[in-house]
Amino acid sequence: MERQSQIGETKRRVKTRDEEEEEKAEVEIWEYTFGFVKMAVVKCAIELGIADAVENHGGPMTLSELSSTLSCSPSSLSRIMRFLVHYRIFREVPASHGGTTAFEHTPISRRLISQVQTSMAAFILLESSPVMLAPWHNLSAQARIDGAPFMAEHGKDVWDYAAVDGAHSKLINDAMACGARAAVPAVIEGCPEVFDGVGSLVDVGGGNGTTLRLLVQALPSIKGINFDLPHVVSVAEDCDGVEHVGGDFFNSVPEADAAFLMWVLHDWSDEECIQILKKCREAVPKDKGKVIIVDAIVGDEHGASHGKFEFVRLMLDMVMMAHTTNGKERTLKEWDYVLKQAGFSSYNIKPIKAVPSVIEAFP
């Protein structure tokens, strides 16, 4: 009798768990139904300049003050701010003069300010741009044939598209600069030893030079070479200690003590990665050179303490599927394959407090 009672209780627990999951699903499915709304409203907030207005004001702003500053409809702005407050992007507080409320920054809204070190505004504007959103509508069709959604939508890959569209090229460069400002301090703080003995560093696919500028400012003994396509480096800002060089990393890479690749290799297939890595290996000294890779490792047990970013790595893998021809985020096993095929004798993996990890590869 007692055993039957225990079996009955177990069945009831299983049923309760199933019911809880069903109730949870009833709520969560709406996140997928209207998931695009968060991106759209945050993009709207950036374009309106809400975060910049609050920052420039120097403190909380009332709806009236925001509306006047932004030349925006009070009715529309009120609804937008209600949404942003609900998702804790801004915080609603009592106004200093009483009788109404005001809006102040949160840690998230500060990342929407255009001119701060932690800003992600440019990255959000890139990913929410019509050019980058359109390929997602082709994802299912291209998945059936292992195709490239961006190519199918625009008739050329993202790099060829950017080469003839200056505005989109700037969006990409500004977004990559956001990524650099987020990752470079984590690299320097988490594993500064990878730069020991490095007198010259070539940033392969370095974009507008933000990455090298941050590295050289923190490590002024390093001479930097910012290497990217000619149309990219032609608009890069001058910086002490950094030389901008145009070229194609599939053909050659400027010589230096170390080559640095951040958020580059995930754009390319294994075969293309091997080709790029071989050119980098050839560009550094065989005896004391190295290639420093800053990129995601999906399911990385070495970075288990930073598992909070795993969802970002998985999302980035889908972004690679939508926006590149053969790019992907790699597992440790996949990284091991491309590094060995490129001829590296050994490598180290160093987790940092960010989305990517650092891979230090030796010729």
Short mmCIF file of N, CA and C in Angstrom, two decimals, residues 151 157 159 204 248-251 261 264-280 324-328 330 335 337-338 341-342:
data_model
loop_
_atom_site.label_atom_id
_atom_site.label_comp_id
_atom_site.label_asym_id
_atom_site.label_seq_id
_atom_site.Cartn_x
_atom_site.Cartn_y
_atom_site.Cartn_z
N MET A 151 23.81 36.46 -49.76
CA MET A 151 24.09 36.40 -51.19
C MET A 151 22.79 36.28 -51.99
N ASP A 157 28.30 38.95 -51.69
CA ASP A 157 28.51 38.71 -50.27
C ASP A 157 28.64 40.04 -49.53
N TRP A 159 30.99 41.49 -47.97
CA TRP A 159 32.18 42.31 -48.17
C TRP A 159 32.13 43.04 -49.51
N VAL A 204 45.08 41.76 -38.38
CA VAL A 204 44.61 41.25 -39.67
C VAL A 204 43.08 41.38 -39.74
N ASP A 248 44.97 42.16 -49.11
CA ASP A 248 44.04 41.04 -49.05
C ASP A 248 44.71 39.91 -48.28
N PHE A 249 44.14 39.54 -47.12
CA PHE A 249 44.81 38.54 -46.29
C PHE A 249 44.80 37.13 -46.89
N PHE A 250 44.09 36.93 -47.99
CA PHE A 250 44.18 35.65 -48.67
C PHE A 250 45.46 35.57 -49.51
N ASN A 251 46.04 36.72 -49.79
CA ASN A 251 47.25 36.75 -50.61
C ASN A 251 48.53 36.86 -49.77
N LEU A 261 44.06 38.48 -34.82
CA LEU A 261 42.79 38.37 -35.55
C LEU A 261 41.64 38.35 -34.55
N VAL A 264 37.39 37.72 -36.86
CA VAL A 264 37.66 37.62 -38.30
C VAL A 264 37.39 36.21 -38.82
N LEU A 265 37.95 35.22 -38.18
CA LEU A 265 37.91 33.87 -38.72
C LEU A 265 36.51 33.26 -38.71
N HIS A 266 35.64 33.76 -37.83
CA HIS A 266 34.28 33.20 -37.82
C HIS A 266 33.48 33.59 -39.07
N ASP A 267 34.01 34.51 -39.86
CA ASP A 267 33.35 34.92 -41.10
C ASP A 267 33.59 33.95 -42.25
N TRP A 268 34.49 32.98 -42.05
CA TRP A 268 34.98 32.19 -43.18
C TRP A 268 34.85 30.69 -42.94
N SER A 269 34.85 29.93 -44.04
CA SER A 269 34.79 28.47 -43.96
C SER A 269 36.09 27.92 -43.39
N ASP A 270 36.10 26.64 -43.06
CA ASP A 270 37.32 26.02 -42.55
C ASP A 270 38.47 26.16 -43.55
N GLU A 271 38.19 25.89 -44.81
CA GLU A 271 39.23 25.97 -45.83
C GLU A 271 39.79 27.39 -45.94
N GLU A 272 38.90 28.38 -45.90
CA GLU A 272 39.34 29.77 -45.97
C GLU A 272 40.10 30.17 -44.73
N CYS A 273 39.65 29.68 -43.55
CA CYS A 273 40.36 29.95 -42.30
C CYS A 273 41.79 29.40 -42.35
N ILE A 274 41.91 28.20 -42.85
CA ILE A 274 43.23 27.57 -42.96
C ILE A 274 44.13 28.41 -43.85
N GLN A 275 43.58 28.92 -44.95
CA GLN A 275 44.36 29.75 -45.87
C GLN A 275 44.81 31.04 -45.19
N ILE A 276 43.89 31.69 -44.48
CA ILE A 276 44.22 32.94 -43.77
C ILE A 276 45.27 32.67 -42.69
N LEU A 277 45.09 31.61 -41.94
CA LEU A 277 46.01 31.27 -40.85
C LEU A 277 47.40 30.94 -41.39
N LYS A 278 47.46 30.28 -42.53
CA LYS A 278 48.77 29.98 -43.13
C LYS A 278 49.50 31.27 -43.48
N LYS A 279 48.77 32.26 -44.03
CA LYS A 279 49.40 33.54 -44.38
C LYS A 279 49.87 34.25 -43.12
N CYS A 280 49.10 34.15 -42.04
CA CYS A 280 49.51 34.76 -40.78
C CYS A 280 50.74 34.06 -40.21
N THR A 324 27.00 35.53 -43.68
CA THR A 324 28.22 35.17 -44.39
C THR A 324 27.94 34.00 -45.33
N THR A 325 28.88 33.72 -46.19
CA THR A 325 28.70 32.62 -47.15
C THR A 325 28.95 31.27 -46.49
N ASN A 326 30.03 31.15 -45.74
CA ASN A 326 30.37 29.87 -45.10
C ASN A 326 30.86 30.03 -43.67
N GLY A 327 30.65 31.20 -43.08
CA GLY A 327 31.16 31.44 -41.74
C GLY A 327 30.40 30.69 -40.67
N LYS A 328 31.02 30.53 -39.50
CA LYS A 328 30.37 29.85 -38.38
C LYS A 328 31.18 30.10 -37.10
N ARG A 330 32.88 28.30 -33.95
CA ARG A 330 33.50 26.98 -33.89
C ARG A 330 33.57 26.41 -32.47
N TRP A 335 38.19 24.28 -33.90
CA TRP A 335 39.37 25.14 -33.85
C TRP A 335 40.65 24.30 -33.93
N TYR A 337 41.07 21.57 -35.45
CA TYR A 337 41.24 21.11 -36.84
C TYR A 337 41.88 22.20 -37.70
N VAL A 338 41.33 23.42 -37.69
CA VAL A 338 41.85 24.46 -38.60
C VAL A 338 43.27 24.88 -38.19
N GLN A 341 45.64 22.06 -39.34
CA GLN A 341 45.73 22.04 -40.79
C GLN A 341 46.52 23.23 -41.33
N ALA A 342 46.53 24.33 -40.57
CA ALA A 342 47.28 25.53 -40.98
C ALA A 342 48.76 25.40 -40.62
#
